[in-house]
Tab-separated table of C-alpha atoms in Angstrom:
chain	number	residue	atom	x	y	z
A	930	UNK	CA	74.314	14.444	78.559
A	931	UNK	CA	74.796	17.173	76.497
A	932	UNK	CA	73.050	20.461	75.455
A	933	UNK	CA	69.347	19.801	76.038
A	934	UNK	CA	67.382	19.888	72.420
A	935	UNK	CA	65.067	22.154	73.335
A	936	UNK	CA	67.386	24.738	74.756
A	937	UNK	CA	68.638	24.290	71.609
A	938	UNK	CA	65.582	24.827	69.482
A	939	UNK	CA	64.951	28.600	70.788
A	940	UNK	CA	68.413	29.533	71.084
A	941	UNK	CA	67.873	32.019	68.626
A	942	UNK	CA	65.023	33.291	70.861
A	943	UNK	CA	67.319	34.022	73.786
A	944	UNK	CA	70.205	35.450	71.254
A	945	UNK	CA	67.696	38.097	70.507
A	946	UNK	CA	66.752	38.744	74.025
A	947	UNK	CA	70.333	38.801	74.797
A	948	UNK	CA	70.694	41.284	71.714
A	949	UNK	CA	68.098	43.644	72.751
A	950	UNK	CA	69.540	43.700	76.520
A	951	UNK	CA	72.707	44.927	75.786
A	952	UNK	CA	71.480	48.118	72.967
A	953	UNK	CA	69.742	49.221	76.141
A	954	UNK	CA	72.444	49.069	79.074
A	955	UNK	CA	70.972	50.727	82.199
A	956	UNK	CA	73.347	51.461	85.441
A	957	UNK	CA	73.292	50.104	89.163
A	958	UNK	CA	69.781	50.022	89.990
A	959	UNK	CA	68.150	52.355	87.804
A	960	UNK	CA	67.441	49.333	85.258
A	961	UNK	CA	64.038	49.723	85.242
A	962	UNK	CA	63.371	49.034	81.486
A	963	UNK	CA	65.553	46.198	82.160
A	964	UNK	CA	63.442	44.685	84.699
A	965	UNK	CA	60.234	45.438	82.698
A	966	UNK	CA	61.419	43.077	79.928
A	967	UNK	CA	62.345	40.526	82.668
A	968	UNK	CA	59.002	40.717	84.096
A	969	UNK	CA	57.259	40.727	81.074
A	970	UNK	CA	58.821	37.410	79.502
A	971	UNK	CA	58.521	35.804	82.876
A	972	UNK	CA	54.735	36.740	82.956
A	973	UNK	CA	54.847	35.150	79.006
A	974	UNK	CA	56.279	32.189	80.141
A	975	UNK	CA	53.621	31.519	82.733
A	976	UNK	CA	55.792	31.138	86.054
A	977	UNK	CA	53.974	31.038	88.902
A	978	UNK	CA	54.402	34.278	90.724
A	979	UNK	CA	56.192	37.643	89.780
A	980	UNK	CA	57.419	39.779	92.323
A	981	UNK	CA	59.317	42.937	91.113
A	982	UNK	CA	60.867	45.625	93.177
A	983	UNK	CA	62.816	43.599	95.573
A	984	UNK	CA	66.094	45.318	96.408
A	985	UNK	CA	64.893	48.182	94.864
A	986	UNK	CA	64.328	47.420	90.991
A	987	UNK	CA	65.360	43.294	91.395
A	988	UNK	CA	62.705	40.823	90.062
A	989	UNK	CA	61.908	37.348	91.040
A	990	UNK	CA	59.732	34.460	89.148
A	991	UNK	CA	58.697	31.149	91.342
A	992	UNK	CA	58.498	28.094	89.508
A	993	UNK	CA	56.768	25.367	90.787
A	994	UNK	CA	57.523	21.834	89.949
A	995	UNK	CA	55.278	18.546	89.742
A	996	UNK	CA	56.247	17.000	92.876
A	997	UNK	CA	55.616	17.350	96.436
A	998	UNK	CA	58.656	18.533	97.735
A	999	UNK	CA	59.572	21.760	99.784
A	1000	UNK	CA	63.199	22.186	98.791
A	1001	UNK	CA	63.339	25.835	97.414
A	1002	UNK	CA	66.962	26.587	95.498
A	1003	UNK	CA	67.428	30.438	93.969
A	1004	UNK	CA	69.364	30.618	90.538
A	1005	UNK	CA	70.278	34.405	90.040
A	1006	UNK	CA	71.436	36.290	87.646
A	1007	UNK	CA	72.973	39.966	87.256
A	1008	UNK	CA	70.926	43.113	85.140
A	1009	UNK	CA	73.127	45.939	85.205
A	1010	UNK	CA	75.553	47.595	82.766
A	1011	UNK	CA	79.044	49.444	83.050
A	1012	UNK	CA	79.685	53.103	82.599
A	1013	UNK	CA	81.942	52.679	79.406
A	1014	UNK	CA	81.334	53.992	75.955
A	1015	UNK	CA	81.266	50.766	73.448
A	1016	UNK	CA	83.584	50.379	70.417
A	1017	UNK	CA	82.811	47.086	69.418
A	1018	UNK	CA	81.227	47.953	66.058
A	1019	UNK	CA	78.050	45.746	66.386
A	1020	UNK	CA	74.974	46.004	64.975
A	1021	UNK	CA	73.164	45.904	68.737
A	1022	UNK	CA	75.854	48.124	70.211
A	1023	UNK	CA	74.345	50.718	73.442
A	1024	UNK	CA	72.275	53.279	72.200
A	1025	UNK	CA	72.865	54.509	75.560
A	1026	UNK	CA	75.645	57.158	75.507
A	1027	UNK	CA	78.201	56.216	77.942
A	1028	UNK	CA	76.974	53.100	79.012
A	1029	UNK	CA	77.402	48.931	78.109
A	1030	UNK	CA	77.053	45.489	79.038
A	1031	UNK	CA	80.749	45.555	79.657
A	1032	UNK	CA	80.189	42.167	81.818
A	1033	UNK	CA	77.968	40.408	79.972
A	1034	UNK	CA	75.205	40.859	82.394
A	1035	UNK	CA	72.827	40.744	79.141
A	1036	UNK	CA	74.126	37.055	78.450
A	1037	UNK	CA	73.397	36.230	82.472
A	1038	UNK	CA	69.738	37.919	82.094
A	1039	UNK	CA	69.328	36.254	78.655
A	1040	UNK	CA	70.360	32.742	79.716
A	1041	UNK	CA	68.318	32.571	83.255
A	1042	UNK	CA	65.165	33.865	80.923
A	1043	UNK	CA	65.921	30.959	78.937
A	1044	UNK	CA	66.204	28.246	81.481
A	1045	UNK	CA	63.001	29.748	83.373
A	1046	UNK	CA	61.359	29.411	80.076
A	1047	UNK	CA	62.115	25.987	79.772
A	1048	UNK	CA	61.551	25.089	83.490
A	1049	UNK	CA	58.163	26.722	83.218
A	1050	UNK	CA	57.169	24.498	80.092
A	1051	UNK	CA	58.080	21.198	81.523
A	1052	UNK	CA	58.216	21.684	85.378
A	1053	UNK	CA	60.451	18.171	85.652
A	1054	UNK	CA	61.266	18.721	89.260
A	1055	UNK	CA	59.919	18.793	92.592
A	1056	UNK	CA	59.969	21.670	94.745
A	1057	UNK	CA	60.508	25.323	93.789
A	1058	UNK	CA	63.071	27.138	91.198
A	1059	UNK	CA	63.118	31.191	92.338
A	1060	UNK	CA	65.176	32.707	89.740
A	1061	UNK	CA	66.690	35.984	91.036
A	1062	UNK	CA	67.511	38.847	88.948
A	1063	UNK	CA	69.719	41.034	90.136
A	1064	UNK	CA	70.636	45.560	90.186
A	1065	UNK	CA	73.808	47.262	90.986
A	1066	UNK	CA	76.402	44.285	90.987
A	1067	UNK	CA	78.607	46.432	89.696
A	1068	UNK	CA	79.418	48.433	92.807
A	1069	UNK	CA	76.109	49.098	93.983
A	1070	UNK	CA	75.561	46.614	96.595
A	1071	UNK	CA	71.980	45.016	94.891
A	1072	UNK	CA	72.726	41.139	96.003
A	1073	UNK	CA	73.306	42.909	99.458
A	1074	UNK	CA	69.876	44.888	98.799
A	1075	UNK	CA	68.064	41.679	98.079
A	1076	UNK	CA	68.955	39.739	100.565
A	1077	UNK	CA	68.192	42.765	103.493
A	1078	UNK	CA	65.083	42.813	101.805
A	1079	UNK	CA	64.035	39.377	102.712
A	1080	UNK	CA	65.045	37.470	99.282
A	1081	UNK	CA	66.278	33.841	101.132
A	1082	UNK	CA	62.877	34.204	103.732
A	1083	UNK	CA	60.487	35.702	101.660
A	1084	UNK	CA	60.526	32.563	99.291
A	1085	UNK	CA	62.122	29.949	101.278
A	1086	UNK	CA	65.050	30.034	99.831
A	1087	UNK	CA	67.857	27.207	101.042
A	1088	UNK	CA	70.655	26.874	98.361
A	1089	UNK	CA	71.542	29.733	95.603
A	1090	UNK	CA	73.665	29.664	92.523
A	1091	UNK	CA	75.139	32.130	90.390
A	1092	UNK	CA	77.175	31.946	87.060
A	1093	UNK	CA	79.353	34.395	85.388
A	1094	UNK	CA	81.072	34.143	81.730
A	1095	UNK	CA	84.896	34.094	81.497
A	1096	UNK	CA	86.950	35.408	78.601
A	1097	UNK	CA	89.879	33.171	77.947
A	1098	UNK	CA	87.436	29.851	79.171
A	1099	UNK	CA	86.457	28.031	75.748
A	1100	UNK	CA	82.478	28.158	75.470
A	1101	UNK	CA	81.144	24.672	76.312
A	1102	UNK	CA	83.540	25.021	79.528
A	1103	UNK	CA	82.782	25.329	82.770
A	1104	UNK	CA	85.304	26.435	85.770
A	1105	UNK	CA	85.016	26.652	89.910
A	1106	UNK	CA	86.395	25.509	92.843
A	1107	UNK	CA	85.449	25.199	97.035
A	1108	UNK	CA	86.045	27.932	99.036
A	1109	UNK	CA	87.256	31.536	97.921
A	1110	UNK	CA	86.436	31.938	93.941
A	1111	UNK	CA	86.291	35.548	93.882
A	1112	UNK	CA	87.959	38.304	96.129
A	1113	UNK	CA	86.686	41.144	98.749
A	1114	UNK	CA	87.045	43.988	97.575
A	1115	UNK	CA	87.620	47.191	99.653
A	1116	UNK	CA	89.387	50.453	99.474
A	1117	UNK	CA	91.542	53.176	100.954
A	1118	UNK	CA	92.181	56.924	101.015
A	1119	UNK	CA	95.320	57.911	102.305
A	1120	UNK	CA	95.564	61.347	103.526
A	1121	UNK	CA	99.116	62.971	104.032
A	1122	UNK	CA	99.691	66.304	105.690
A	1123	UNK	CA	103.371	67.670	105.661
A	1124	UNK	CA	104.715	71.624	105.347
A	1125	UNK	CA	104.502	73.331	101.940
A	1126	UNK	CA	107.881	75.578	100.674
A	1127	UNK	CA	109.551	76.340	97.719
A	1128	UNK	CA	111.456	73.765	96.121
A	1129	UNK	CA	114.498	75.507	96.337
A	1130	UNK	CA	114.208	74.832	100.265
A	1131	UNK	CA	113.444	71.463	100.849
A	1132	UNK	CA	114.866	71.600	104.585
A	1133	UNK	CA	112.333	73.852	105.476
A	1134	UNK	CA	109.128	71.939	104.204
A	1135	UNK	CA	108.470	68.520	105.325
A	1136	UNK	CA	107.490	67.145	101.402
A	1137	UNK	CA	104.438	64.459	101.284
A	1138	UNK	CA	105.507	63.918	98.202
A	1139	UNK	CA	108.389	62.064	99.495
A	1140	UNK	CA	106.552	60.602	102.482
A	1141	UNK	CA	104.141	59.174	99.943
A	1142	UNK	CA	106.833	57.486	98.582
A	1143	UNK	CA	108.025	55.438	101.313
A	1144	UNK	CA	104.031	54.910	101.964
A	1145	UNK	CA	103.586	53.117	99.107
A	1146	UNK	CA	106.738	51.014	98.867
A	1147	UNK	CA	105.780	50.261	103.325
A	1148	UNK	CA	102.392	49.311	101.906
A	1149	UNK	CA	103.826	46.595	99.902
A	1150	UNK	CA	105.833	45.178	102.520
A	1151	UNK	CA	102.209	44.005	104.203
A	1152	UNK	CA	101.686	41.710	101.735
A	1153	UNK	CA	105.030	40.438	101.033
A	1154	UNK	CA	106.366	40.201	104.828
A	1155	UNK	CA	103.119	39.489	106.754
A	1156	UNK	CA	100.775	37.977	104.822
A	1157	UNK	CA	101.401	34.071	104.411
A	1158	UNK	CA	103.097	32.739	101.756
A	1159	UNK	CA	100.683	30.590	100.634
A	1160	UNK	CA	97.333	32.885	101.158
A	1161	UNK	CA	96.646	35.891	99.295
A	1162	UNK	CA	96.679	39.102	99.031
A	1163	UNK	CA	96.965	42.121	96.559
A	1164	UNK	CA	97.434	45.729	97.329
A	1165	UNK	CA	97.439	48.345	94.574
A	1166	UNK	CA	98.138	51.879	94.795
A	1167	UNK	CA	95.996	53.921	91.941
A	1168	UNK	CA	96.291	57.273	92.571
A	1169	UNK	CA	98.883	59.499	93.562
A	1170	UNK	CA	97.898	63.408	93.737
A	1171	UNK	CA	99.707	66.233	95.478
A	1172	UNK	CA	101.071	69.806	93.964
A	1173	UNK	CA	100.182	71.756	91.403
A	1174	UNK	CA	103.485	73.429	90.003
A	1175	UNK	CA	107.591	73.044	89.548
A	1176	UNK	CA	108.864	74.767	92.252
A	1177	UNK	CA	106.485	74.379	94.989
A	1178	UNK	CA	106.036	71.453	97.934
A	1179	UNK	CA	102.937	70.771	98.216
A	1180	UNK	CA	101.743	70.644	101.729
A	1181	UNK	CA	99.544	67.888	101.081
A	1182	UNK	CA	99.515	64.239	99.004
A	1183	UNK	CA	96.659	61.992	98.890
A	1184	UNK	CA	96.646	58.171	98.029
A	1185	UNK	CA	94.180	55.921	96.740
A	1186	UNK	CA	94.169	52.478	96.345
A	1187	UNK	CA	92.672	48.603	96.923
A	1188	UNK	CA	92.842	45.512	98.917
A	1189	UNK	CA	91.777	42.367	97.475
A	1190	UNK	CA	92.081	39.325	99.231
A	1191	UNK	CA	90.563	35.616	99.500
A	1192	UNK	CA	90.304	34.627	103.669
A	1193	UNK	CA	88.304	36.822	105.883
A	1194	UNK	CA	91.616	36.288	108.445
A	1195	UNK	CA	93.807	38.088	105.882
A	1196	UNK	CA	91.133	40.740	104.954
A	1197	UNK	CA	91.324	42.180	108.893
A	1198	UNK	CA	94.964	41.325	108.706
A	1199	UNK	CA	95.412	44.167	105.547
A	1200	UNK	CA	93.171	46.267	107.233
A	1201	UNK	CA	95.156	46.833	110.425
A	1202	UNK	CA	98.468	46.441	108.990
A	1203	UNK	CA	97.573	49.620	106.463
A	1204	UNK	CA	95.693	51.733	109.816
A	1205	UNK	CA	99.003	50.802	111.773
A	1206	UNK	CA	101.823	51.400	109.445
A	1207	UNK	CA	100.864	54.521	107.065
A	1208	UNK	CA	100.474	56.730	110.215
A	1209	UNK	CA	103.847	55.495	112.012
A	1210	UNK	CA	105.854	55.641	108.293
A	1211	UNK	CA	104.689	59.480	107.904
A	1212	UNK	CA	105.354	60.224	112.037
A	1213	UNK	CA	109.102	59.331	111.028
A	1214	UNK	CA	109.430	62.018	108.580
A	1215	UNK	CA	107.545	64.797	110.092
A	1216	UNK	CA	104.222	64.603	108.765
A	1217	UNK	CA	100.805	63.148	109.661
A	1218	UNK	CA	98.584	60.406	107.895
A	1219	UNK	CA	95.110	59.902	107.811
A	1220	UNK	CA	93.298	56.527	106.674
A	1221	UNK	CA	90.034	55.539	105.659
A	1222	UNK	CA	89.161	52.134	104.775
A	1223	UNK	CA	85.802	51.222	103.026
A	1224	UNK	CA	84.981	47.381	103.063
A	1225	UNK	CA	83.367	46.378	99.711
A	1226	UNK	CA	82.295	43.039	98.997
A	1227	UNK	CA	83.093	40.037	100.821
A	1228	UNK	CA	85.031	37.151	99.481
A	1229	UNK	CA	82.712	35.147	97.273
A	1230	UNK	CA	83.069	32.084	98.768
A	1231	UNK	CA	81.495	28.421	97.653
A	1232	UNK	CA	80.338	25.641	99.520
A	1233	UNK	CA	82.018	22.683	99.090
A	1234	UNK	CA	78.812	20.146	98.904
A	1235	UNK	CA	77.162	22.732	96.504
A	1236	UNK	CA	80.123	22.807	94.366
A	1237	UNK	CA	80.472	19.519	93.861
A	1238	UNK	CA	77.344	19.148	93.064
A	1239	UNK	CA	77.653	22.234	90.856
A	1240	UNK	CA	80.244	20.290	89.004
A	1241	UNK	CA	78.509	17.048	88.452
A	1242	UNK	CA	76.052	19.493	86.766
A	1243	UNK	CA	78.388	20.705	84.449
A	1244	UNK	CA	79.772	17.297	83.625
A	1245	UNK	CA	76.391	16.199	82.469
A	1246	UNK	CA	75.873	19.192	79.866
A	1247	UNK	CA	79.926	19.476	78.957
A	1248	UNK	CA	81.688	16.167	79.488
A	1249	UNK	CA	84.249	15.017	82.203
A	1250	UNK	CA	87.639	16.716	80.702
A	1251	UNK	CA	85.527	20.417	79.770
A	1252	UNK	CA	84.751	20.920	83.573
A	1253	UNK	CA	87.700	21.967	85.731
A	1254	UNK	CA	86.330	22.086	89.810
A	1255	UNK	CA	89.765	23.337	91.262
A	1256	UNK	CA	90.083	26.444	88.792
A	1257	UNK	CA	92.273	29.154	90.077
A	1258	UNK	CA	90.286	32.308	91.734
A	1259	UNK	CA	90.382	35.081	90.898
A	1260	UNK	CA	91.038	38.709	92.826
A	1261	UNK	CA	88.000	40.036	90.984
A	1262	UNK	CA	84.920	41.169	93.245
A	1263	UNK	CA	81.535	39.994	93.144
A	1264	UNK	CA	78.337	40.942	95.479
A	1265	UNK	CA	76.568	37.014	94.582
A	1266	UNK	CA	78.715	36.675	97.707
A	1267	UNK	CA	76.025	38.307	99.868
A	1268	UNK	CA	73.579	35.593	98.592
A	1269	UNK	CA	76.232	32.840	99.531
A	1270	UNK	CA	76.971	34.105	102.991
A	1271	UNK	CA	73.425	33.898	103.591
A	1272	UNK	CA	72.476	30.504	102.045
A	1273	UNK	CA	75.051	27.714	101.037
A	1274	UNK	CA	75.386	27.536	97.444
A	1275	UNK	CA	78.115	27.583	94.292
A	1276	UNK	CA	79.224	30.198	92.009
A	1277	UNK	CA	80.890	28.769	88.806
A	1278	UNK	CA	81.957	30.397	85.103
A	1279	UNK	CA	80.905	29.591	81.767
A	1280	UNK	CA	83.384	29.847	78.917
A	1281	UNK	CA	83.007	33.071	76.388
A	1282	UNK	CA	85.566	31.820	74.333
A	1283	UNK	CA	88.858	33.923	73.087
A	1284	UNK	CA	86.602	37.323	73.663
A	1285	UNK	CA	87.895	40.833	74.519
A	1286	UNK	CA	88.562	41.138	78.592
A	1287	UNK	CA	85.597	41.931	80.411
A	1288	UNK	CA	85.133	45.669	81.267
A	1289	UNK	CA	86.533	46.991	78.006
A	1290	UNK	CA	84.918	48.773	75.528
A	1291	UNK	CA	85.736	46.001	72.714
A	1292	UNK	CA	83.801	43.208	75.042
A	1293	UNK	CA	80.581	40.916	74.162
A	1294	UNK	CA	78.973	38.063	75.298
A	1295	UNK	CA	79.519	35.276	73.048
A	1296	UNK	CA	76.200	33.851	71.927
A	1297	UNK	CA	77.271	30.547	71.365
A	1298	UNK	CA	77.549	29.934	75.142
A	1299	UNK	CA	73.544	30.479	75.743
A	1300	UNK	CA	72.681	26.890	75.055
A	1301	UNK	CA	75.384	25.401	77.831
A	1302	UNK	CA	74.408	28.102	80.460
A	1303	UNK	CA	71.010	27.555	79.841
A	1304	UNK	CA	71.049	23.536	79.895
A	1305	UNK	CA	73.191	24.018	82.994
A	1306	UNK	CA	70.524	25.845	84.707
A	1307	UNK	CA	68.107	23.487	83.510
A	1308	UNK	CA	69.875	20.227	84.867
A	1309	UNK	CA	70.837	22.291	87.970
A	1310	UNK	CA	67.315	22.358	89.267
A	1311	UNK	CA	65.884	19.021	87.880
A	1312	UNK	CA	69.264	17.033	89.764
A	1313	UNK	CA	68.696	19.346	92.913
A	1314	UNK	CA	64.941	18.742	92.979
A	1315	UNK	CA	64.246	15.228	91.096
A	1316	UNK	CA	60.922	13.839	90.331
A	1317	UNK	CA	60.423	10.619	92.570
């Protein structure tokens, strides 16, 4: 089955939405104007029950269908913008200083408004649709926020789904897989303390700058001689600071960096290898080495009877050969993960279509991919709670 004609019909009605999102980008969980416009078009559309402030500034509409059943399933999407200052030239570009939807959050907002729209018109299901609009994915923690404020409990929540746009995926597309889609993502400070001189007089100094240099080719020998083969991992070095003229050692360096990886095994695995080696590695040339390591987001990872479900969705709104349900993940983070480890549930991508990368100033959401998100969403909750 493909796009739903209705969907269809007031596409232009969510393009505007969409449109008027992303001029006015707000950041992490100050999107308060953000979440008034959600609110307000969910109040329009005549859902059930509003219930703002969750997690701070997230917003929730209940949906209630025509039949008798007490399934519950969440469909959430993501509010907030990027700190980046836009250059793509468009008419609707941030009038925001220093901020966009770098992400596409606005499409995500946009398209969920759409489907609850629809979903509130013709209620064709039986049970409850909560759709869940999310602050601060973007390094703020908000799915985290929600679900510590009593999201999955509060409205009986017992599957989830979540759907993000992908550059490079033809719109009309749809890509996911079972298991790890999206990566943890945590971080490191490396701290190096060795004995400043003059550069003249290397013997006398013990130079971090050198010791940082054997850190960061040791670091890479975690990945490439302990991690297995077939598992991932990715390690990345960022930052490198230490002196602050030509003829001096600097008595200190400091390192920055991430960790991404895809198994919770290999996550503690990085972790310990990096607190055990770094220290040892500067030991052996004089010099000491602290580390701090900040867990970020867990690895976003899908359940493999939602996902195939999830799938069988897609098929219906794209066709067999459009929907690929082994994609490749990717080492991208993603905080829809703290929704998933608390309820089963499937996080897939929608095709943008040969667009700029996401989180670059030259990025948009294609508009021509609201009507398959939003007929996904639709067929999503009338297969997961059918009419009998």
């Amino acid at each position: 089955m493909p796009v739903i004609n209705r969907v269809a019909e007031f596409h232009a009605d969510i393009t505007a939405w969409r449109r008027h999102l992303h001029a006015s980008p707000e950041l992490l969980y100050d999107v308060h104007q953000t979440a008034a416009f959600v609110a307000e078009k969910l109040e329009s559309f005549g859902v059930d029950e509003v219930v703002t402030g969750l997690g701070r500034t997230g917003v929730v509409g209940v949906i209630r269908g025509k039949g008798a059943s007490g399934k519950v399933v969440g469909l959430r999407a993501d509010m907030d913008a990027l700190p980046i200052t836009e250059r793509t030239g468009q008419p609707y570009a941030s009038a925001n200083a220093g901020k966009m939807h770098a992400c596409g959050h606005d499409g995500h907002t946009a398209m969920l408004l759409g489907a609850a729209r629809h979903l509130a018109e013709t209620r064709n299901f039986s049970g409850t649709i909560v759709v869940i609009f999310q602050p601060a994915e973007e390094g703020g923690g908000g799915g985290r926020a929600m679900v510590e404020d009593g999201l999955m409990e509060r409205f009986g929540i017992s599957e989830v789904f979540g759907m993000h746009n992908l550059p490079g995926l033809a719109v009309g597309e749809f890509a996911m897989r079972v298991g790890g889609i999206m990566a943890a993502t945590d971080e490191f400070t490396i701290d190096i303390e060795g004995r400043g001189g003059h550069a003249a007089m290397p013997h006398l100094a013990i130079d971090p700058v050198v010791v940082s240099a054997h850190v960061i080719t040791g670091l890479q020998t975690l990945v490439s001689r302990t991690v297995d083969p077939i598992r991932s991992a990715v390690l990345s070095v960022t930052t490198v600071n230490a002196g602050t003229a030509h003829n001096v050692i600097p008595r200190t360096a400091r390192l920055t960096g991430t960790v991404r990886t895809l198994d919770e095994t290999v996550r503690t695995q990085m972790e310990e290898g990096i607190r055990r080696l770094v220290p040892q590695l500067a030991q052996a040339f004089g010099a000491s080495a602290a580390v701090e390591y900040r867990r970020g987001y867990p690895v976003t990872v899908n359940a493999a009877e939602q996902t195939g479900f999830a799938a069988a969705v897609a098929r219906e709104i794209a066709g067999e050969d459009r929907v690929n349900a082994n994609a490749d993940p990717t080492m991208g983070g993603e905080d829809f993960a703290y929704m998933l480890n608390a309820r089963p549930g499937a996080y897939i991508f929608i095709g943008n279509g040969q667009s700029a990368e996401l989180h670059t100033d030259t990025y948009d959401f294609n508009d021509e991919a609201i009507p398959h998100g939003v007929s996904y969403w639709v067929r999503l909750a009338e297969r997961a709670l059918p009419v009998q």
